[in-house]
Short mmCIF file of C-alpha atoms and ligand atoms in Angstrom, two decimals:
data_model
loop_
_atom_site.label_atom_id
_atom_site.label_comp_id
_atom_site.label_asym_id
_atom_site.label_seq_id
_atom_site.Cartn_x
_atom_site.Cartn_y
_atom_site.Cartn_z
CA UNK A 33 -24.80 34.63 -55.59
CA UNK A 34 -26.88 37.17 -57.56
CA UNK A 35 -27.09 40.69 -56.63
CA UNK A 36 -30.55 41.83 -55.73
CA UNK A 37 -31.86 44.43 -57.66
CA UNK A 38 -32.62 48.05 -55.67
CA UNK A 39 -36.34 47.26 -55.90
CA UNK A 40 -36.02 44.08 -53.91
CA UNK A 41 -33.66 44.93 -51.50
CA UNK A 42 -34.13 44.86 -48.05
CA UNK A 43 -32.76 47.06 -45.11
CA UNK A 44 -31.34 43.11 -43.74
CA UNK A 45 -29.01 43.86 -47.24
CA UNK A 46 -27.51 45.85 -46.68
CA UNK A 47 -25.64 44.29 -43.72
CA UNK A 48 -23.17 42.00 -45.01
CA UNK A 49 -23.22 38.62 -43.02
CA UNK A 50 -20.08 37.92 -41.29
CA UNK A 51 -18.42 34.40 -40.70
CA UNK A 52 -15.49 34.43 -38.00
CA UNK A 53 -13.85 31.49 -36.26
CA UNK A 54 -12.46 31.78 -32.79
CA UNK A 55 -10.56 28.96 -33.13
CA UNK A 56 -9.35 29.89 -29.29
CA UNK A 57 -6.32 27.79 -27.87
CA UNK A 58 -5.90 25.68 -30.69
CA UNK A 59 -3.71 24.96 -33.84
CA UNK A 60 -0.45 25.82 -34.06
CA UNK A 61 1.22 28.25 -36.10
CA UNK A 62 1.74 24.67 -38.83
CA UNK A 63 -1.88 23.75 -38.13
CA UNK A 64 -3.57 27.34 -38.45
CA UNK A 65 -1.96 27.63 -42.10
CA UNK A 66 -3.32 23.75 -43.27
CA UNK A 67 -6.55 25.01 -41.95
CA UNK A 68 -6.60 28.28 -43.94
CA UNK A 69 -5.23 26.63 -46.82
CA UNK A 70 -7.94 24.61 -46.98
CA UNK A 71 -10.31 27.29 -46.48
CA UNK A 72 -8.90 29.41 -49.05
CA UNK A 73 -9.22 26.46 -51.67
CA UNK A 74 -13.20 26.42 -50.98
CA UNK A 75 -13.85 30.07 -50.02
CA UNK A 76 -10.84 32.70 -50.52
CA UNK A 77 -12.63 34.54 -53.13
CA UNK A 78 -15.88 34.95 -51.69
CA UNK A 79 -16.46 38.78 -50.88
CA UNK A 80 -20.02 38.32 -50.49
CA UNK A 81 -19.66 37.51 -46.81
CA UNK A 82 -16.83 38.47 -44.64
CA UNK A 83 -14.64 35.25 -43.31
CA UNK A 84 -12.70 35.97 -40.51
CA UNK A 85 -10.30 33.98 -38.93
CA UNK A 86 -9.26 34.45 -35.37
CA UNK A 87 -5.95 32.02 -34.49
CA UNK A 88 -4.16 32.35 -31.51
CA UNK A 89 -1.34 34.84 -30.86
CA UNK A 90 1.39 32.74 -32.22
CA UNK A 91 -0.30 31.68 -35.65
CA UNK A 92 -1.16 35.05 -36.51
CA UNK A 93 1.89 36.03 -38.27
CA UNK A 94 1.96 32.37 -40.38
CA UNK A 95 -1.82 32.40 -41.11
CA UNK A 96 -1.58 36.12 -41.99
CA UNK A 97 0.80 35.30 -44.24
CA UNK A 98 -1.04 32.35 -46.33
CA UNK A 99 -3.87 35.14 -46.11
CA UNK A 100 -1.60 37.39 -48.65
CA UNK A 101 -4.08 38.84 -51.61
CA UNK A 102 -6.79 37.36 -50.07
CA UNK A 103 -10.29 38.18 -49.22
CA UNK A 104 -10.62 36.42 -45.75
CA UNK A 105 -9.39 39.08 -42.99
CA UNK A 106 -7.47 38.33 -40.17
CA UNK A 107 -8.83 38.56 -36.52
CA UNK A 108 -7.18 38.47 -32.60
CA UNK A 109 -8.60 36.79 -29.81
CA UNK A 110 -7.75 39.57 -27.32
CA UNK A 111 -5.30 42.50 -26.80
CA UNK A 112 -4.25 45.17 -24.16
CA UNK A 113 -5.38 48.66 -24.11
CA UNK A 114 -2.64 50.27 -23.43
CA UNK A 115 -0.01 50.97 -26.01
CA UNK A 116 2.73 49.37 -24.55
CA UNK A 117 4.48 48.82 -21.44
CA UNK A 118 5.18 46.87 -18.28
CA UNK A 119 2.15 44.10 -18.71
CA UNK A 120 3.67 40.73 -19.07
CA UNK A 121 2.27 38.14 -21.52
CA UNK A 122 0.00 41.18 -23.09
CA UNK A 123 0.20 42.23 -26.73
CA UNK A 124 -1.31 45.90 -28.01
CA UNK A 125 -3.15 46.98 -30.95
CA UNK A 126 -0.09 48.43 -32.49
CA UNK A 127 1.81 44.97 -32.36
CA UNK A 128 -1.67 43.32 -33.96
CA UNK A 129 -1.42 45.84 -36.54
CA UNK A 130 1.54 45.31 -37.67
CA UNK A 131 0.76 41.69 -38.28
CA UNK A 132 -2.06 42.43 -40.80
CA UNK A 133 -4.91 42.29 -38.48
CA UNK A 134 -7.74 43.61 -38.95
CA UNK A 135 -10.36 42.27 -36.48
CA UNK A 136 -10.16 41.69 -32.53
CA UNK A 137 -12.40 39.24 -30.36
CA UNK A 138 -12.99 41.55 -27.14
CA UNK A 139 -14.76 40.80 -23.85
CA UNK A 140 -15.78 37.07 -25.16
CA UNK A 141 -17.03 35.41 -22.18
CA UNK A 142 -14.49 33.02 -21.52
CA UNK A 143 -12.02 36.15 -20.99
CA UNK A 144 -14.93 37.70 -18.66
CA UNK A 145 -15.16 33.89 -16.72
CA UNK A 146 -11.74 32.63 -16.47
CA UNK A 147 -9.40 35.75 -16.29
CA UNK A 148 -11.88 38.25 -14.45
CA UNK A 149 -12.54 41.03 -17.24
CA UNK A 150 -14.97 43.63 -16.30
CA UNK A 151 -17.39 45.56 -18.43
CA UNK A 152 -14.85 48.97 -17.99
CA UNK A 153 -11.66 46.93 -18.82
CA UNK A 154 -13.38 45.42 -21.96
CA UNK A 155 -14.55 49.47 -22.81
CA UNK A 156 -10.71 50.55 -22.63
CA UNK A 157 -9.93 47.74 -25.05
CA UNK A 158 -12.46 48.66 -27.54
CA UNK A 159 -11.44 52.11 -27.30
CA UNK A 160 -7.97 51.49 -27.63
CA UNK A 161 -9.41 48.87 -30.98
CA UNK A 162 -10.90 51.40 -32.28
CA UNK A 163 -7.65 54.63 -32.32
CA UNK A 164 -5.94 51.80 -33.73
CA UNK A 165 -8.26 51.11 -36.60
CA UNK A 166 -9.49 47.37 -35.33
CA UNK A 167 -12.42 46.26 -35.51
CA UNK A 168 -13.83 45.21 -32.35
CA UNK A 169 -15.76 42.12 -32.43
CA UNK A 170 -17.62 42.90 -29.44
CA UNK A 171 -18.76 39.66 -27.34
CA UNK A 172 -22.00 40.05 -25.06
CA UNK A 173 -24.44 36.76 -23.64
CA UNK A 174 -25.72 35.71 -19.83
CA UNK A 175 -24.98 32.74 -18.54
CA UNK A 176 -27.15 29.82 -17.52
CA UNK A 177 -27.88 31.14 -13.88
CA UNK A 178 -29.24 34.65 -15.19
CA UNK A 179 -31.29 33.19 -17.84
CA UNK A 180 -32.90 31.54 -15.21
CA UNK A 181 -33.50 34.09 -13.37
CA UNK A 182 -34.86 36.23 -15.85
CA UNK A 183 -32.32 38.57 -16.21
CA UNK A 184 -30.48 37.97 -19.92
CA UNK A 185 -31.71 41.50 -21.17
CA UNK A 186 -30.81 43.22 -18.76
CA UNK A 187 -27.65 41.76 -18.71
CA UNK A 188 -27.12 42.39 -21.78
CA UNK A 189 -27.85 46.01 -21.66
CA UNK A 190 -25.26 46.22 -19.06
CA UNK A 191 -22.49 44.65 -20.71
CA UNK A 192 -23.37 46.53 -24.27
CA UNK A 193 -23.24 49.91 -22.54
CA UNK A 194 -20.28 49.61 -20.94
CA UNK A 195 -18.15 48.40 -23.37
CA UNK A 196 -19.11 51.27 -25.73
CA UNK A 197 -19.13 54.18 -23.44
CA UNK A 198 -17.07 56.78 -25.26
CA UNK A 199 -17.51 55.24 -28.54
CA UNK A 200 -18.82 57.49 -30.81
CA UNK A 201 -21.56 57.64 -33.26
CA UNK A 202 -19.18 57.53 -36.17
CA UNK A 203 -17.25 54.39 -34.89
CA UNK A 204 -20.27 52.80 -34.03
CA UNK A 205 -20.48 50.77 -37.88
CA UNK A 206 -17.10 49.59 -37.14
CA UNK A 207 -17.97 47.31 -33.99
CA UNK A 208 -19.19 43.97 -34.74
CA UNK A 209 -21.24 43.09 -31.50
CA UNK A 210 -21.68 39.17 -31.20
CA UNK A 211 -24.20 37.96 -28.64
CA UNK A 212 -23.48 34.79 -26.83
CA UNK A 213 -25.27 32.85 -24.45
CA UNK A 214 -22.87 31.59 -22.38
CA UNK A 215 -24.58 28.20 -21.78
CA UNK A 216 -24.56 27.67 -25.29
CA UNK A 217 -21.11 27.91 -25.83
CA UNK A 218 -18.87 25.14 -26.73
CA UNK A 219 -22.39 22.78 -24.91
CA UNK A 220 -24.02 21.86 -28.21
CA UNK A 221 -26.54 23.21 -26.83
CA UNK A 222 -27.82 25.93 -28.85
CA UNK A 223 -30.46 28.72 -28.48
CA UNK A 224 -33.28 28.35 -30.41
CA UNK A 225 -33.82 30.70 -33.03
CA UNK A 226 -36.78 32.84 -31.49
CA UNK A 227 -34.00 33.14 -28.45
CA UNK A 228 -31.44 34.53 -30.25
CA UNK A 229 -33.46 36.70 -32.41
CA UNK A 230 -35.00 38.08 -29.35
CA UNK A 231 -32.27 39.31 -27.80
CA UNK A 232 -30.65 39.98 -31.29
CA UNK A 233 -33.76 42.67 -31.49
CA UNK A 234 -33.03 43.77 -27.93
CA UNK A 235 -29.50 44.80 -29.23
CA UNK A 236 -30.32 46.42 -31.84
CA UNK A 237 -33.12 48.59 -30.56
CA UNK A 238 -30.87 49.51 -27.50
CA UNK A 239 -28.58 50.32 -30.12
CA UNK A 240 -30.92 52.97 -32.06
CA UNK A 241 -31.63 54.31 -28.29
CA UNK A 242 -27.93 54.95 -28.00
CA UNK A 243 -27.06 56.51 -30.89
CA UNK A 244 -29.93 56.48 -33.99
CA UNK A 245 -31.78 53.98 -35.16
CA UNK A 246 -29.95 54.39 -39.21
CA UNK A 247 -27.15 53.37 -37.39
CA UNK A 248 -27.89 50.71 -35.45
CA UNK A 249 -29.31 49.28 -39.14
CA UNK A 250 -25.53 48.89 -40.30
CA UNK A 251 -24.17 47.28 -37.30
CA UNK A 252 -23.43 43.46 -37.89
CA UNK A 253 -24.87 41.27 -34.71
CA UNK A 254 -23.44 37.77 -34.93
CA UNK A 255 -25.01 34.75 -33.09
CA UNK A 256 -21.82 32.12 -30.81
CA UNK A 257 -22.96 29.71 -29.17
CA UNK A 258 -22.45 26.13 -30.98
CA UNK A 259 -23.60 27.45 -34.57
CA UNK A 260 -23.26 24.29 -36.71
CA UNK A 261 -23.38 23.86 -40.41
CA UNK A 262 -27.15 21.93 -39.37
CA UNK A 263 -28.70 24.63 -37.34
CA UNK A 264 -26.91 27.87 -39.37
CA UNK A 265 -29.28 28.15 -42.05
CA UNK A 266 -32.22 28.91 -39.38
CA UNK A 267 -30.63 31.27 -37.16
CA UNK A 268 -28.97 32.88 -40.00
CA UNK A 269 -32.38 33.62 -41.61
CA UNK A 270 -33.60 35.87 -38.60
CA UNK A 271 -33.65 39.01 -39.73
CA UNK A 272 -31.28 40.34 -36.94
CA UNK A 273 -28.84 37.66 -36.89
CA UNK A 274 -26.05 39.01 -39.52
CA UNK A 275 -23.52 35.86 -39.30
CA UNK A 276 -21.52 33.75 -36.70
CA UNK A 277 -18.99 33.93 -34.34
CA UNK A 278 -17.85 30.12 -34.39
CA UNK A 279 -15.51 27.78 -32.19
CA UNK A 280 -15.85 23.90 -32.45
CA UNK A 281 -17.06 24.36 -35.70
CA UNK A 282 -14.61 26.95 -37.20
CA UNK A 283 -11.51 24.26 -36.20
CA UNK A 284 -12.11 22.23 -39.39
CA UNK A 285 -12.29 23.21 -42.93
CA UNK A 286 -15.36 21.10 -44.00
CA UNK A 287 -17.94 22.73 -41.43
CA UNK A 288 -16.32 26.09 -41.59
CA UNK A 289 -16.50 25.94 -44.97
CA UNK A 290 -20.05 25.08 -44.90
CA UNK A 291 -21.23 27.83 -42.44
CA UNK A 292 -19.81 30.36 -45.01
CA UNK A 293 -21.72 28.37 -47.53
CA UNK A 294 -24.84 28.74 -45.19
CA UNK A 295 -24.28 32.75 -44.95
CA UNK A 296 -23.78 33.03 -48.47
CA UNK A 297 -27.44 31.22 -48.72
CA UNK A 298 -28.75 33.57 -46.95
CA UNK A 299 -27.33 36.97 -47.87
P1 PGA B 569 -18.71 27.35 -29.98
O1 PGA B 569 -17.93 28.67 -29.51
O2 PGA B 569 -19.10 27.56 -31.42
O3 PGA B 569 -17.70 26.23 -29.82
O4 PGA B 569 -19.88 27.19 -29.08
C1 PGA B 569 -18.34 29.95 -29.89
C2 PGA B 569 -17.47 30.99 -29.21
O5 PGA B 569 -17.11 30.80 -28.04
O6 PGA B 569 -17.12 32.04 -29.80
#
């Protein structure tokens, strides 16, 4: 990868593209380490894009080890807000932190679908990220129903601004906001590229509303929604799309691999 020169280089630059897999309920703590083995082998040098990689709960400890002196950071899936307490099955910041990890998945939609998290629950846990020095990896995206019915921006809006009421203009650059249409999740299906970038846009002008536009020029937006090593290269081209959040295809080294590969292309 060569550096671009100051004369050539754009404001799209300056943001560093960012690769994370979600690899959700899957791989054990035995499996998660193969995988990042593997990944490390083809891409544990690279510092041109930042790899993230997001096991479950019980591989983060084994994975963050085999990530020792490594570029590729470690991510969560989902935490508490609160620091500790009564809250069966719930893990805090502090107890992330202390495995090495540096990055947590918050508000993705299958949390909002399948275990009922509201737009102020997922703002306490981005708060509560951010005292603890996480970065948020902020998860936004309509579903099928109000894409129909016209209503993905405003849905959008809605879910940005209330997960980052109270977060202020100084933490903004830390949140990594991923947009993800829900039907394209996990469906193959993905959105096209003039879809994503439109509501990629949308973000990021609501974002320069919200706090200043300079700001909302740093702030990675990553596209999830069944980003494959074949349709990366397009989406990743659009000049507000700054990487990938990734399931299916973070849960094997080969396409992984190549989706870095892809961001790397286009950095
Ligand atoms: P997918 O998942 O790549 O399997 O569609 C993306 C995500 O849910 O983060």
């Amino acid at each position: 990868m060569s550096t671009p020169s100051t004369a050539t280089q754009s404001p799209i630059q300056i943001r560093k593209k960012v690769i994370a897999g979600n690899w959700k309920m899957n791989k054990t703590a035995g499996e998660g380490v193969s995988l990042t083995r593997e990944i490390l082998d083809e891409v544990g040098r690279e510092t041109q894009v930042d790899i993230v990689l997001c096991p479950p709960f019980t591989a983060l400890e084994s994975v963050g080890h085999a990530l020792e002196g490594q570029a590729v950071k470690l991510g969560a899936q989902n935490m508490h807000p609160e620091k500790n307490g009564a809250f069966t099955g719930e893990v805090s910041a502090e107890m992330l932190r202390t495995l090495y990890v540096t990055h947590v998945i918050l508000g993705h939609s299958e949390r909002r679908q399948y275990f009922a998290e509201t737009d102020e629950f997922i703002n306490r846990k981005v708060l509560a990220a951010l005292a603890n020095q996480l970065r948020p990896i902020l998860c936004v995206g309509e579903t099928l129903a109000e894409r129909e019915a016209g209503s993905t921006l405003a849905v959008v809006q809605r879910q940005l601004e209330g997960a980052l009421a109270g977060v202020k203009p100084e933490q903004l650059t830390t949140v990594i906001v991923a947009y993800e249409p829900v039907w394209a999740i996990g469906t193959g299906k993905v959105a096209t590229t003039a879809q994503a970038q439109e509501v990629h846009a949308f973000i990021r002008e609501l974002l320069s509303k919200l706090y200043a536009p300079a700001l909302a020029q740093k702030v990675r937006i990553l596209y999830g929604g069944s980003m494959k090593p074949a349709n990366a290269p397009e989406l990743l081209a659009q000049p507000d799309i700054d990487g990938g959040l990734i399931g299916g295809a973070a849960l094997e080294s080969r396409s992984f691999v190549e989706l870095v590969k892809a961001a790397l292309a286009a950095s």
